[in-house]
mmCIF file with all atom_site columns, C-alpha atoms in Angstrom:
data_model
loop_
_atom_site.group_PDB
_atom_site.id
_atom_site.type_symbol
_atom_site.label_atom_id
_atom_site.label_alt_id
_atom_site.label_comp_id
_atom_site.label_asym_id
_atom_site.label_entity_id
_atom_site.label_seq_id
_atom_site.pdbx_PDB_ins_code
_atom_site.Cartn_x
_atom_site.Cartn_y
_atom_site.Cartn_z
_atom_site.occupancy
_atom_site.B_iso_or_equiv
_atom_site.pdbx_formal_charge
_atom_site.auth_seq_id
_atom_site.auth_comp_id
_atom_site.auth_asym_id
_atom_site.auth_atom_id
_atom_site.pdbx_PDB_model_num
ATOM 1   C CA . ASP W 1 1   ? -9.323  -1.195  29.002 1.00 0.00 ? 262 ASP W CA 1
ATOM 2   C CA . THR W 1 2   ? -9.616  -0.411  25.313 1.00 0.00 ? 263 THR W CA 1
ATOM 3   C CA . GLU W 1 3   ? -8.640  -3.627  23.631 1.00 0.00 ? 264 GLU W CA 1
ATOM 4   C CA . VAL W 1 4   ? -9.893  -6.974  22.482 1.00 0.00 ? 265 VAL W CA 1
ATOM 5   C CA . THR W 1 5   ? -7.812  -9.910  23.687 1.00 0.00 ? 266 THR W CA 1
ATOM 6   C CA . GLN W 1 6   ? -7.635  -13.370 22.179 1.00 0.00 ? 267 GLN W CA 1
ATOM 7   C CA . THR W 1 7   ? -6.127  -16.596 23.437 1.00 0.00 ? 268 THR W CA 1
ATOM 8   C CA . PRO W 1 8   ? -4.247  -18.584 22.436 1.00 0.00 ? 269 PRO W CA 1
ATOM 9   C CA . LYS W 1 9   ? -2.086  -16.684 19.950 1.00 0.00 ? 270 LYS W CA 1
ATOM 10  C CA . HIS W 1 10  ? -1.153  -19.884 18.146 1.00 0.00 ? 271 HIS W CA 1
ATOM 11  C CA . LEU W 1 11  ? -2.854  -23.258 18.091 1.00 0.00 ? 272 LEU W CA 1
ATOM 12  C CA . VAL W 1 12  ? -1.879  -26.483 16.368 1.00 0.00 ? 273 VAL W CA 1
ATOM 13  C CA . MET W 1 13  ? -4.423  -29.275 16.442 1.00 0.00 ? 274 MET W CA 1
ATOM 14  C CA . GLY W 1 14  ? -5.137  -32.597 14.828 1.00 0.00 ? 275 GLY W CA 1
ATOM 15  C CA . MET W 1 15  ? -8.305  -33.358 12.955 1.00 0.00 ? 276 MET W CA 1
ATOM 16  C CA . THR W 1 16  ? -9.709  -35.370 15.847 1.00 0.00 ? 277 THR W CA 1
ATOM 17  C CA . ASN W 1 17  ? -8.993  -32.806 18.551 1.00 0.00 ? 278 ASN W CA 1
ATOM 18  C CA . LYS W 1 18  ? -11.439 -30.539 20.327 1.00 0.00 ? 279 LYS W CA 1
ATOM 19  C CA . LYS W 1 19  ? -10.183 -27.074 21.192 1.00 0.00 ? 280 LYS W CA 1
ATOM 20  C CA . SER W 1 20  ? -11.591 -23.639 21.939 1.00 0.00 ? 281 SER W CA 1
ATOM 21  C CA . LEU W 1 21  ? -10.613 -20.100 21.040 1.00 0.00 ? 282 LEU W CA 1
ATOM 22  C CA . LYS W 1 22  ? -11.338 -17.349 23.517 1.00 0.00 ? 283 LYS W CA 1
ATOM 23  C CA . CYS W 1 23  ? -12.038 -13.668 23.006 1.00 0.00 ? 284 CYS W CA 1
ATOM 24  C CA . GLU W 1 24  ? -12.551 -11.046 25.689 1.00 0.00 ? 285 GLU W CA 1
ATOM 25  C CA . GLN W 1 25  ? -13.333 -7.332  25.786 1.00 0.00 ? 286 GLN W CA 1
ATOM 26  C CA . HIS W 1 26  ? -14.085 -5.004  28.672 1.00 0.00 ? 287 HIS W CA 1
ATOM 27  C CA . MET W 1 27  ? -15.200 -1.958  26.710 1.00 0.00 ? 288 MET W CA 1
ATOM 28  C CA . GLY W 1 28  ? -18.887 -2.578  27.346 1.00 0.00 ? 289 GLY W CA 1
ATOM 29  C CA . HIS W 1 29  ? -19.423 -3.486  23.714 1.00 0.00 ? 290 HIS W CA 1
ATOM 30  C CA . ARG W 1 30  ? -22.615 -5.403  23.024 1.00 0.00 ? 291 ARG W CA 1
ATOM 31  C CA . ALA W 1 31  ? -21.749 -6.884  19.626 1.00 0.00 ? 292 ALA W CA 1
ATOM 32  C CA . MET W 1 32  ? -18.992 -9.427  19.079 1.00 0.00 ? 293 MET W CA 1
ATOM 33  C CA . TYR W 1 33  ? -17.817 -11.099 15.898 1.00 0.00 ? 294 TYR W CA 1
ATOM 34  C CA . TRP W 1 34  ? -15.754 -14.032 14.670 1.00 0.00 ? 295 TRP W CA 1
ATOM 35  C CA . TYR W 1 35  ? -13.898 -13.731 11.371 1.00 0.00 ? 296 TYR W CA 1
ATOM 36  C CA . LYS W 1 36  ? -11.727 -16.193 9.488  1.00 0.00 ? 297 LYS W CA 1
ATOM 37  C CA . GLN W 1 37  ? -8.841  -14.868 7.403  1.00 0.00 ? 298 GLN W CA 1
ATOM 38  C CA . LYS W 1 38  ? -6.802  -16.953 5.012  1.00 0.00 ? 299 LYS W CA 1
ATOM 39  C CA . ALA W 1 39  ? -3.372  -15.732 3.939  1.00 0.00 ? 300 ALA W CA 1
ATOM 40  C CA . LYS W 1 40  ? -3.439  -12.735 1.609  1.00 0.00 ? 301 LYS W CA 1
ATOM 41  C CA . LYS W 1 41  ? -7.245  -12.600 1.693  1.00 0.00 ? 302 LYS W CA 1
ATOM 42  C CA . PRO W 1 42  ? -9.685  -10.271 3.425  1.00 0.00 ? 303 PRO W CA 1
ATOM 43  C CA . PRO W 1 43  ? -11.443 -11.359 6.609  1.00 0.00 ? 304 PRO W CA 1
ATOM 44  C CA . GLU W 1 44  ? -14.609 -13.411 6.144  1.00 0.00 ? 305 GLU W CA 1
ATOM 45  C CA . LEU W 1 45  ? -17.377 -13.036 8.682  1.00 0.00 ? 306 LEU W CA 1
ATOM 46  C CA . MET W 1 46  ? -18.393 -16.240 10.482 1.00 0.00 ? 307 MET W CA 1
ATOM 47  C CA . PHE W 1 47  ? -20.673 -15.249 13.357 1.00 0.00 ? 308 PHE W CA 1
ATOM 48  C CA . VAL W 1 48  ? -22.140 -12.171 15.012 1.00 0.00 ? 309 VAL W CA 1
ATOM 49  C CA . TYR W 1 49  ? -23.452 -12.002 18.558 1.00 0.00 ? 310 TYR W CA 1
ATOM 50  C CA . SER W 1 50  ? -25.577 -9.065  19.561 1.00 0.00 ? 311 SER W CA 1
ATOM 51  C CA . TYR W 1 51  ? -26.540 -8.682  23.204 1.00 0.00 ? 312 TYR W CA 1
ATOM 52  C CA . GLU W 1 52  ? -25.275 -12.216 23.819 1.00 0.00 ? 313 GLU W CA 1
ATOM 53  C CA . LYS W 1 53  ? -27.565 -13.720 21.204 1.00 0.00 ? 314 LYS W CA 1
ATOM 54  C CA . LEU W 1 54  ? -26.398 -15.183 17.914 1.00 0.00 ? 315 LEU W CA 1
ATOM 55  C CA . SER W 1 55  ? -27.690 -12.814 15.266 1.00 0.00 ? 316 SER W CA 1
ATOM 56  C CA . ILE W 1 56  ? -25.753 -13.862 12.188 1.00 0.00 ? 317 ILE W CA 1
ATOM 57  C CA . ASN W 1 57  ? -24.316 -17.234 11.150 1.00 0.00 ? 318 ASN W CA 1
ATOM 58  C CA . GLU W 1 58  ? -22.763 -17.014 7.724  1.00 0.00 ? 319 GLU W CA 1
ATOM 59  C CA . SER W 1 59  ? -23.417 -20.665 6.813  1.00 0.00 ? 320 SER W CA 1
ATOM 60  C CA . VAL W 1 60  ? -20.435 -21.854 8.791  1.00 0.00 ? 321 VAL W CA 1
ATOM 61  C CA . PRO W 1 61  ? -19.900 -25.649 9.076  1.00 0.00 ? 322 PRO W CA 1
ATOM 62  C CA . SER W 1 62  ? -21.074 -27.179 12.342 1.00 0.00 ? 323 SER W CA 1
ATOM 63  C CA . ARG W 1 63  ? -17.521 -28.150 13.272 1.00 0.00 ? 324 ARG W CA 1
ATOM 64  C CA . PHE W 1 64  ? -17.285 -24.501 14.389 1.00 0.00 ? 325 PHE W CA 1
ATOM 65  C CA . SER W 1 65  ? -19.524 -23.758 17.362 1.00 0.00 ? 326 SER W CA 1
ATOM 66  C CA . PRO W 1 66  ? -19.690 -20.253 18.850 1.00 0.00 ? 327 PRO W CA 1
ATOM 67  C CA . GLU W 1 67  ? -20.673 -19.449 22.401 1.00 0.00 ? 328 GLU W CA 1
ATOM 68  C CA . CYS W 1 68  ? -21.228 -16.166 24.206 1.00 0.00 ? 329 CYS W CA 1
ATOM 69  C CA . PRO W 1 69  ? -21.329 -16.883 27.950 1.00 0.00 ? 330 PRO W CA 1
ATOM 70  C CA . ASN W 1 70  ? -21.597 -13.203 28.874 1.00 0.00 ? 331 ASN W CA 1
ATOM 71  C CA . SER W 1 71  ? -21.319 -9.762  27.347 1.00 0.00 ? 332 SER W CA 1
ATOM 72  C CA . SER W 1 72  ? -17.517 -9.679  27.663 1.00 0.00 ? 333 SER W CA 1
ATOM 73  C CA . LEU W 1 73  ? -16.616 -13.130 26.472 1.00 0.00 ? 334 LEU W CA 1
ATOM 74  C CA . LEU W 1 74  ? -16.890 -14.958 23.165 1.00 0.00 ? 335 LEU W CA 1
ATOM 75  C CA . ASN W 1 75  ? -15.712 -18.505 22.524 1.00 0.00 ? 336 ASN W CA 1
ATOM 76  C CA . LEU W 1 76  ? -15.304 -20.529 19.358 1.00 0.00 ? 337 LEU W CA 1
ATOM 77  C CA . HIS W 1 77  ? -15.358 -24.278 19.931 1.00 0.00 ? 338 HIS W CA 1
ATOM 78  C CA . LEU W 1 78  ? -13.562 -26.375 17.347 1.00 0.00 ? 339 LEU W CA 1
ATOM 79  C CA . HIS W 1 79  ? -14.119 -30.043 16.641 1.00 0.00 ? 340 HIS W CA 1
ATOM 80  C CA . ALA W 1 80  ? -13.116 -32.363 13.814 1.00 0.00 ? 341 ALA W CA 1
ATOM 81  C CA . LEU W 1 81  ? -11.548 -29.590 11.781 1.00 0.00 ? 342 LEU W CA 1
ATOM 82  C CA . GLN W 1 82  ? -10.013 -30.036 8.349  1.00 0.00 ? 343 GLN W CA 1
ATOM 83  C CA . PRO W 1 83  ? -6.593  -28.829 7.172  1.00 0.00 ? 344 PRO W CA 1
ATOM 84  C CA . GLU W 1 84  ? -8.308  -26.197 5.024  1.00 0.00 ? 345 GLU W CA 1
ATOM 85  C CA . ASP W 1 85  ? -9.622  -24.618 8.239  1.00 0.00 ? 346 ASP W CA 1
ATOM 86  C CA . SER W 1 86  ? -6.090  -23.464 8.994  1.00 0.00 ? 347 SER W CA 1
ATOM 87  C CA . ALA W 1 87  ? -6.255  -19.662 9.099  1.00 0.00 ? 348 ALA W CA 1
ATOM 88  C CA . LEU W 1 88  ? -6.057  -16.592 11.300 1.00 0.00 ? 349 LEU W CA 1
ATOM 89  C CA . TYR W 1 89  ? -9.205  -16.333 13.410 1.00 0.00 ? 350 TYR W CA 1
ATOM 90  C CA . LEU W 1 90  ? -10.055 -12.791 14.377 1.00 0.00 ? 351 LEU W CA 1
ATOM 91  C CA . CYS W 1 91  ? -12.462 -11.640 17.024 1.00 0.00 ? 352 CYS W CA 1
ATOM 92  C CA . ALA W 1 92  ? -13.913 -8.148  16.939 1.00 0.00 ? 353 ALA W CA 1
ATOM 93  C CA . SER W 1 93  ? -16.296 -6.120  19.031 1.00 0.00 ? 354 SER W CA 1
ATOM 94  C CA . SER W 1 94  ? -18.325 -2.965  18.542 1.00 0.00 ? 355 SER W CA 1
ATOM 95  C CA . PRO W 1 95  ? -20.550 -0.869  20.800 1.00 0.00 ? 356 PRO W CA 1
ATOM 96  C CA . GLY W 1 96  ? -23.632 -2.217  19.069 1.00 0.00 ? 357 GLY W CA 1
ATOM 97  C CA . GLN W 1 97  ? -24.506 -3.551  15.667 1.00 0.00 ? 358 GLN W CA 1
ATOM 98  C CA . ALA W 1 98  ? -25.299 -0.132  14.268 1.00 0.00 ? 359 ALA W CA 1
ATOM 99  C CA . SER W 1 99  ? -23.534 0.625   11.058 1.00 0.00 ? 360 SER W CA 1
ATOM 100 C CA . THR W 1 100 ? -21.830 3.643   12.613 1.00 0.00 ? 361 THR W CA 1
ATOM 101 C CA . ASP W 1 101 ? -20.125 1.479   15.214 1.00 0.00 ? 362 ASP W CA 1
ATOM 102 C CA . THR W 1 102 ? -16.495 0.776   14.394 1.00 0.00 ? 363 THR W CA 1
ATOM 103 C CA . GLN W 1 103 ? -15.372 -2.781  14.925 1.00 0.00 ? 364 GLN W CA 1
ATOM 104 C CA . TYR W 1 104 ? -12.242 -3.233  16.995 1.00 0.00 ? 365 TYR W CA 1
ATOM 105 C CA . PHE W 1 105 ? -10.229 -6.325  16.214 1.00 0.00 ? 366 PHE W CA 1
ATOM 106 C CA . GLY W 1 106 ? -8.262  -8.562  18.521 1.00 0.00 ? 367 GLY W CA 1
ATOM 107 C CA . PRO W 1 107 ? -4.756  -9.806  17.654 1.00 0.00 ? 368 PRO W CA 1
ATOM 108 C CA . GLY W 1 108 ? -6.077  -13.098 16.305 1.00 0.00 ? 369 GLY W CA 1
ATOM 109 C CA . THR W 1 109 ? -5.375  -16.774 16.837 1.00 0.00 ? 370 THR W CA 1
ATOM 110 C CA . ARG W 1 110 ? -3.301  -18.462 14.162 1.00 0.00 ? 371 ARG W CA 1
ATOM 111 C CA . LEU W 1 111 ? -4.717  -21.957 13.801 1.00 0.00 ? 372 LEU W CA 1
ATOM 112 C CA . THR W 1 112 ? -2.973  -24.834 12.079 1.00 0.00 ? 373 THR W CA 1
ATOM 113 C CA . VAL W 1 113 ? -4.861  -28.084 11.532 1.00 0.00 ? 374 VAL W CA 1
ATOM 114 C CA . LEU W 1 114 ? -2.693  -31.093 10.809 1.00 0.00 ? 375 LEU W CA 1
ATOM 115 C CA . GLU A 2 1   ? -25.335 -8.244  -3.120 1.00 0.00 ? 7   GLU A CA 1
ATOM 116 C CA . LEU A 2 2   ? -22.832 -5.663  -1.973 1.00 0.00 ? 8   LEU A CA 1
ATOM 117 C CA . LYS A 2 3   ? -19.508 -5.858  -3.780 1.00 0.00 ? 9   LYS A CA 1
ATOM 118 C CA . VAL A 2 4   ? -16.431 -3.918  -2.784 1.00 0.00 ? 10  VAL A CA 1
ATOM 119 C CA . GLU A 2 5   ? -13.526 -3.511  -5.172 1.00 0.00 ? 11  GLU A CA 1
ATOM 120 C CA . GLN A 2 6   ? -10.156 -2.095  -4.342 1.00 0.00 ? 12  GLN A CA 1
ATOM 121 C CA . ASN A 2 7   ? -7.415  -1.112  -6.679 1.00 0.00 ? 13  ASN A CA 1
ATOM 122 C CA . PRO A 2 8   ? -4.631  -1.499  -7.053 1.00 0.00 ? 14  PRO A CA 1
ATOM 123 C CA . LEU A 2 9   ? -4.230  -4.831  -5.249 1.00 0.00 ? 15  LEU A CA 1
ATOM 124 C CA . PHE A 2 10  ? -0.470  -4.429  -5.159 1.00 0.00 ? 16  PHE A CA 1
ATOM 125 C CA . LEU A 2 11  ? 1.407   -1.169  -4.934 1.00 0.00 ? 17  LEU A CA 1
ATOM 126 C CA . SER A 2 12  ? 5.125   -0.620  -4.777 1.00 0.00 ? 18  SER A CA 1
ATOM 127 C CA . MET A 2 13  ? 6.044   2.986   -4.266 1.00 0.00 ? 19  MET A CA 1
ATOM 128 C CA . GLN A 2 14  ? 9.166   4.950   -3.553 1.00 0.00 ? 20  GLN A CA 1
ATOM 129 C CA . GLU A 2 15  ? 9.677   6.826   -0.344 1.00 0.00 ? 21  GLU A CA 1
ATOM 130 C CA . GLY A 2 16  ? 8.593   10.426  -0.619 1.00 0.00 ? 22  GLY A CA 1
ATOM 131 C CA . LYS A 2 17  ? 6.085   9.819   -3.400 1.00 0.00 ? 23  LYS A CA 1
ATOM 132 C CA . ASN A 2 18  ? 2.322   10.279  -3.321 1.00 0.00 ? 24  ASN A CA 1
ATOM 133 C CA . TYR A 2 19  ? -0.261  7.741   -4.352 1.00 0.00 ? 25  TYR A CA 1
ATOM 134 C CA . THR A 2 20  ? -3.970  6.932   -4.041 1.00 0.00 ? 26  THR A CA 1
ATOM 135 C CA . ILE A 2 21  ? -5.796  3.686   -3.321 1.00 0.00 ? 27  ILE A CA 1
ATOM 136 C CA . TYR A 2 22  ? -9.357  3.423   -4.611 1.00 0.00 ? 28  TYR A CA 1
ATOM 137 C CA . CYS A 2 23  ? -12.340 1.627   -3.145 1.00 0.00 ? 29  CYS A CA 1
ATOM 138 C CA . ASN A 2 24  ? -15.525 1.241   -5.188 1.00 0.00 ? 30  ASN A CA 1
ATOM 139 C CA . TYR A 2 25  ? -18.702 -0.337  -3.893 1.00 0.00 ? 31  TYR A CA 1
ATOM 140 C CA . SER A 2 26  ? -21.836 -1.453  -5.631 1.00 0.00 ? 32  SER A CA 1
ATOM 141 C CA . THR A 2 27  ? -24.736 -0.504  -3.354 1.00 0.00 ? 33  THR A CA 1
ATOM 142 C CA . THR A 2 28  ? -25.691 2.741   -1.719 1.00 0.00 ? 34  THR A CA 1
ATOM 143 C CA . SER A 2 29  ? -23.973 3.130   1.604  1.00 0.00 ? 35  SER A CA 1
ATOM 144 C CA . ASP A 2 30  ? -23.026 6.090   3.738  1.00 0.00 ? 36  ASP A CA 1
ATOM 145 C CA . ARG A 2 31  ? -20.503 4.272   5.854  1.00 0.00 ? 37  ARG A CA 1
ATOM 146 C CA . LEU A 2 32  ? -17.057 3.182   4.875  1.00 0.00 ? 38  LEU A CA 1
ATOM 147 C CA . TYR A 2 33  ? -14.086 2.004   6.921  1.00 0.00 ? 39  TYR A CA 1
ATOM 148 C CA . TRP A 2 34  ? -10.373 1.806   6.238  1.00 0.00 ? 40  TRP A CA 1
ATOM 149 C CA . TYR A 2 35  ? -8.228  -0.718  8.097  1.00 0.00 ? 41  TYR A CA 1
ATOM 150 C CA . ARG A 2 36  ? -4.513  -1.416  8.107  1.00 0.00 ? 42  ARG A CA 1
ATOM 151 C CA . GLN A 2 37  ? -3.029  -4.873  8.602  1.00 0.00 ? 43  GLN A CA 1
ATOM 152 C CA . ASP A 2 38  ? 0.651   -5.631  9.122  1.00 0.00 ? 44  ASP A CA 1
ATOM 153 C CA . PRO A 2 39  ? 1.860   -9.129  8.162  1.00 0.00 ? 45  PRO A CA 1
ATOM 154 C CA . GLY A 2 40  ? 0.710   -11.722 10.676 1.00 0.00 ? 46  GLY A CA 1
ATOM 155 C CA . LYS A 2 41  ? -1.083  -9.081  12.720 1.00 0.00 ? 47  LYS A CA 1
ATOM 156 C CA . SER A 2 42  ? -4.658  -8.016  13.307 1.00 0.00 ? 48  SER A CA 1
ATOM 157 C CA . LEU A 2 43  ? -6.583  -5.176  11.716 1.00 0.00 ? 49  LEU A CA 1
ATOM 158 C CA . GLU A 2 44  ? -6.139  -1.642  12.963 1.00 0.00 ? 50  GLU A CA 1
ATOM 159 C CA . SER A 2 45  ? -8.958  0.819   12.387 1.00 0.00 ? 51  SER A CA 1
ATOM 160 C CA . LEU A 2 46  ? -7.731  3.900   10.489 1.00 0.00 ? 52  LEU A CA 1
ATOM 161 C CA . PHE A 2 47  ? -10.821 5.842   9.453  1.00 0.00 ? 53  PHE A CA 1
ATOM 162 C CA . VAL A 2 48  ? -14.600 5.706   9.584  1.00 0.00 ? 54  VAL A CA 1
ATOM 163 C CA . LEU A 2 49  ? -16.295 7.800   6.917  1.00 0.00 ? 55  LEU A CA 1
ATOM 164 C CA . LEU A 2 50  ? -19.936 8.426   7.632  1.00 0.00 ? 56  LEU A CA 1
ATOM 165 C CA . SER A 2 51  ? -21.252 10.935  5.135  1.00 0.00 ? 57  SER A CA 1
ATOM 166 C CA . ASN A 2 52  ? -20.873 12.204  1.615  1.00 0.00 ? 58  ASN A CA 1
ATOM 167 C CA . GLY A 2 53  ? -17.905 14.468  1.262  1.00 0.00 ? 59  GLY A CA 1
ATOM 168 C CA . ALA A 2 54  ? -16.316 13.264  4.496  1.00 0.00 ? 60  ALA A CA 1
ATOM 169 C CA . VAL A 2 55  ? -12.577 13.731  4.615  1.00 0.00 ? 61  VAL A CA 1
ATOM 170 C CA . LYS A 2 56  ? -10.329 12.537  7.409  1.00 0.00 ? 62  LYS A CA 1
ATOM 171 C CA . GLN A 2 57  ? -6.593  12.843  7.818  1.00 0.00 ? 63  GLN A CA 1
ATOM 172 C CA . GLU A 2 58  ? -4.123  11.170  10.102 1.00 0.00 ? 64  GLU A CA 1
ATOM 173 C CA . GLY A 2 59  ? -0.448  11.800  9.493  1.00 0.00 ? 65  GLY A CA 1
ATOM 174 C CA . ARG A 2 60  ? 0.420   10.939  5.889  1.00 0.00 ? 66  ARG A CA 1
ATOM 175 C CA . LEU A 2 61  ? -2.920  9.278   5.203  1.00 0.00 ? 67  LEU A CA 1
ATOM 176 C CA . MET A 2 62  ? -6.071  11.029  4.066  1.00 0.00 ? 68  MET A CA 1
ATOM 177 C CA . ALA A 2 63  ? -9.362  9.292   3.333  1.00 0.00 ? 69  ALA A CA 1
ATOM 178 C CA . SER A 2 64  ? -12.393 10.664  1.539  1.00 0.00 ? 70  SER A CA 1
ATOM 179 C CA . LEU A 2 65  ? -15.853 9.452   0.643  1.00 0.00 ? 71  LEU A CA 1
ATOM 180 C CA . ASP A 2 66  ? -18.067 10.245  -2.334 1.00 0.00 ? 72  ASP A CA 1
ATOM 181 C CA . THR A 2 67  ? -21.326 8.411   -1.788 1.00 0.00 ? 73  THR A CA 1
ATOM 182 C CA . LYS A 2 68  ? -22.777 9.541   -5.112 1.00 0.00 ? 74  LYS A CA 1
ATOM 183 C CA . ALA A 2 69  ? -19.905 7.937   -7.004 1.00 0.00 ? 75  ALA A CA 1
ATOM 184 C CA . ARG A 2 70  ? -19.763 5.075   -4.478 1.00 0.00 ? 76  ARG A CA 1
ATOM 185 C CA . LEU A 2 71  ? -16.073 5.717   -4.157 1.00 0.00 ? 77  LEU A CA 1
ATOM 186 C CA . SER A 2 72  ? -13.620 6.184   -1.343 1.00 0.00 ? 78  SER A CA 1
ATOM 187 C CA . THR A 2 73  ? -9.973  7.077   -1.713 1.00 0.00 ? 79  THR A CA 1
ATOM 188 C CA . LEU A 2 74  ? -7.028  6.643   0.610  1.00 0.00 ? 80  LEU A CA 1
ATOM 189 C CA . HIS A 2 75  ? -4.323  9.114   -0.317 1.00 0.00 ? 81  HIS A CA 1
ATOM 190 C CA . ILE A 2 76  ? -0.757  8.606   0.813  1.00 0.00 ? 82  ILE A CA 1
ATOM 191 C CA . THR A 2 77  ? 1.467   11.671  0.989  1.00 0.00 ? 83  THR A CA 1
ATOM 192 C CA . ALA A 2 78  ? 5.270   11.454  0.985  1.00 0.00 ? 84  ALA A CA 1
ATOM 193 C CA . ALA A 2 79  ? 5.323   7.742   1.714  1.00 0.00 ? 85  ALA A CA 1
ATOM 194 C CA . VAL A 2 80  ? 7.660   6.318   4.324  1.00 0.00 ? 86  VAL A CA 1
ATOM 195 C CA . HIS A 2 81  ? 8.694   2.703   4.890  1.00 0.00 ? 87  HIS A CA 1
ATOM 196 C CA . ASP A 2 82  ? 6.520   2.429   8.029  1.00 0.00 ? 88  ASP A CA 1
ATOM 197 C CA . LEU A 2 83  ? 3.424   2.683   5.861  1.00 0.00 ? 89  LEU A CA 1
ATOM 198 C CA . SER A 2 84  ? 4.166   -0.695  4.253  1.00 0.00 ? 90  SER A CA 1
ATOM 199 C CA . ALA A 2 85  ? 1.157   -2.886  5.089  1.00 0.00 ? 91  ALA A CA 1
ATOM 200 C CA . THR A 2 86  ? -2.076  -4.177  3.595  1.00 0.00 ? 92  THR A CA 1
ATOM 201 C CA . TYR A 2 87  ? -4.922  -1.682  3.546  1.00 0.00 ? 93  TYR A CA 1
ATOM 202 C CA . PHE A 2 88  ? -8.537  -2.834  3.477  1.00 0.00 ? 94  PHE A CA 1
ATOM 203 C CA . CYS A 2 89  ? -11.653 -0.829  2.872  1.00 0.00 ? 95  CYS A CA 1
ATOM 204 C CA . ALA A 2 90  ? -14.910 -2.214  4.243  1.00 0.00 ? 96  ALA A CA 1
ATOM 205 C CA . VAL A 2 91  ? -18.499 -1.168  3.671  1.00 0.00 ? 97  VAL A CA 1
ATOM 206 C CA . ASP A 2 92  ? -21.794 -1.905  5.329  1.00 0.00 ? 98  ASP A CA 1
ATOM 207 C CA . ILE A 2 93  ? -25.306 -0.977  4.306  1.00 0.00 ? 99  ILE A CA 1
ATOM 208 C CA . GLY A 2 94  ? -26.898 -0.761  7.691  1.00 0.00 ? 100 GLY A CA 1
ATOM 209 C CA . GLY A 2 95  ? -27.582 -3.815  9.819  1.00 0.00 ? 101 GLY A CA 1
ATOM 210 C CA . THR A 2 96  ? -25.617 -6.157  7.600  1.00 0.00 ? 102 THR A CA 1
ATOM 211 C CA . PRO A 2 97  ? -22.092 -7.415  8.139  1.00 0.00 ? 103 PRO A CA 1
ATOM 212 C CA . LEU A 2 98  ? -19.089 -5.535  6.872  1.00 0.00 ? 104 LEU A CA 1
ATOM 213 C CA . VAL A 2 99  ? -17.978 -6.476  3.375  1.00 0.00 ? 105 VAL A CA 1
ATOM 214 C CA . PHE A 2 100 ? -14.268 -6.101  2.853  1.00 0.00 ? 106 PHE A CA 1
ATOM 215 C CA . GLY A 2 101 ? -12.389 -5.290  -0.302 1.00 0.00 ? 107 GLY A CA 1
ATOM 216 C CA . LYS A 2 102 ? -9.582  -7.660  -1.286 1.00 0.00 ? 108 LYS A CA 1
ATOM 217 C CA . GLY A 2 103 ? -6.966  -5.365  0.195  1.00 0.00 ? 109 GLY A CA 1
ATOM 218 C CA . THR A 2 104 ? -4.113  -3.354  -1.254 1.00 0.00 ? 110 THR A CA 1
ATOM 219 C CA . ARG A 2 105 ? -0.673  -4.619  -0.382 1.00 0.00 ? 111 ARG A CA 1
ATOM 220 C CA . LEU A 2 106 ? 1.540   -1.557  -0.145 1.00 0.00 ? 112 LEU A CA 1
ATOM 221 C CA . SER A 2 107 ? 5.307   -1.755  -0.187 1.00 0.00 ? 113 SER A CA 1
ATOM 222 C CA . VAL A 2 108 ? 7.303   1.446   0.273  1.00 0.00 ? 114 VAL A CA 1
ATOM 223 C CA . ILE A 2 109 ? 10.861  1.172   -0.947 1.00 0.00 ? 115 ILE A CA 1
ATOM 224 C CA . ALA A 2 110 ? 13.832  3.468   -0.546 1.00 0.00 ? 116 ALA A CA 1
#
């Protein structure tokens, strides 16, 4: 298995909803990432997990809560989001966090907040 | 702070022509990545350039890295419509997150 999978592909939620995004990889990678990408912009890093521990949090609002239950799975819990949080959310993984490790991206979840 | 600049940001080119996309970065780094993104899709890894003078080629795309000039190029040879996409370069300086350029939106027209 050489891919990163993300579910759901599309998500529409209200500002009072609680939802979760899921990311999975079975490549044995030990680093996993969440990115946010607005239309026509580059991806912006949100969180990095390395060996199932949160190693980087790029000052993301607390309405986004990451979780790494095991080495293959990464979740992003969403609560009380704002319309400006609408974006493509990309998960990525890499063998480690070494700079020579290519990040492999999942297909993304397109989130719309009403 | 690492800054990554790509140019051009928009590129419309005719089929069969050659062109080059440039990626400049502000801090010493030996590692540079090129990604492709189709509209509404995820990022596909194209090249990883790890050392000065590295050159990699895949089909009509060739990427090179000059760490002294802090410059990478993505050269497109004899463009075809299938190459239409947004191309991102990304740089890291060891242990820090990737920093992406703004992307070059390439449109290949007949």
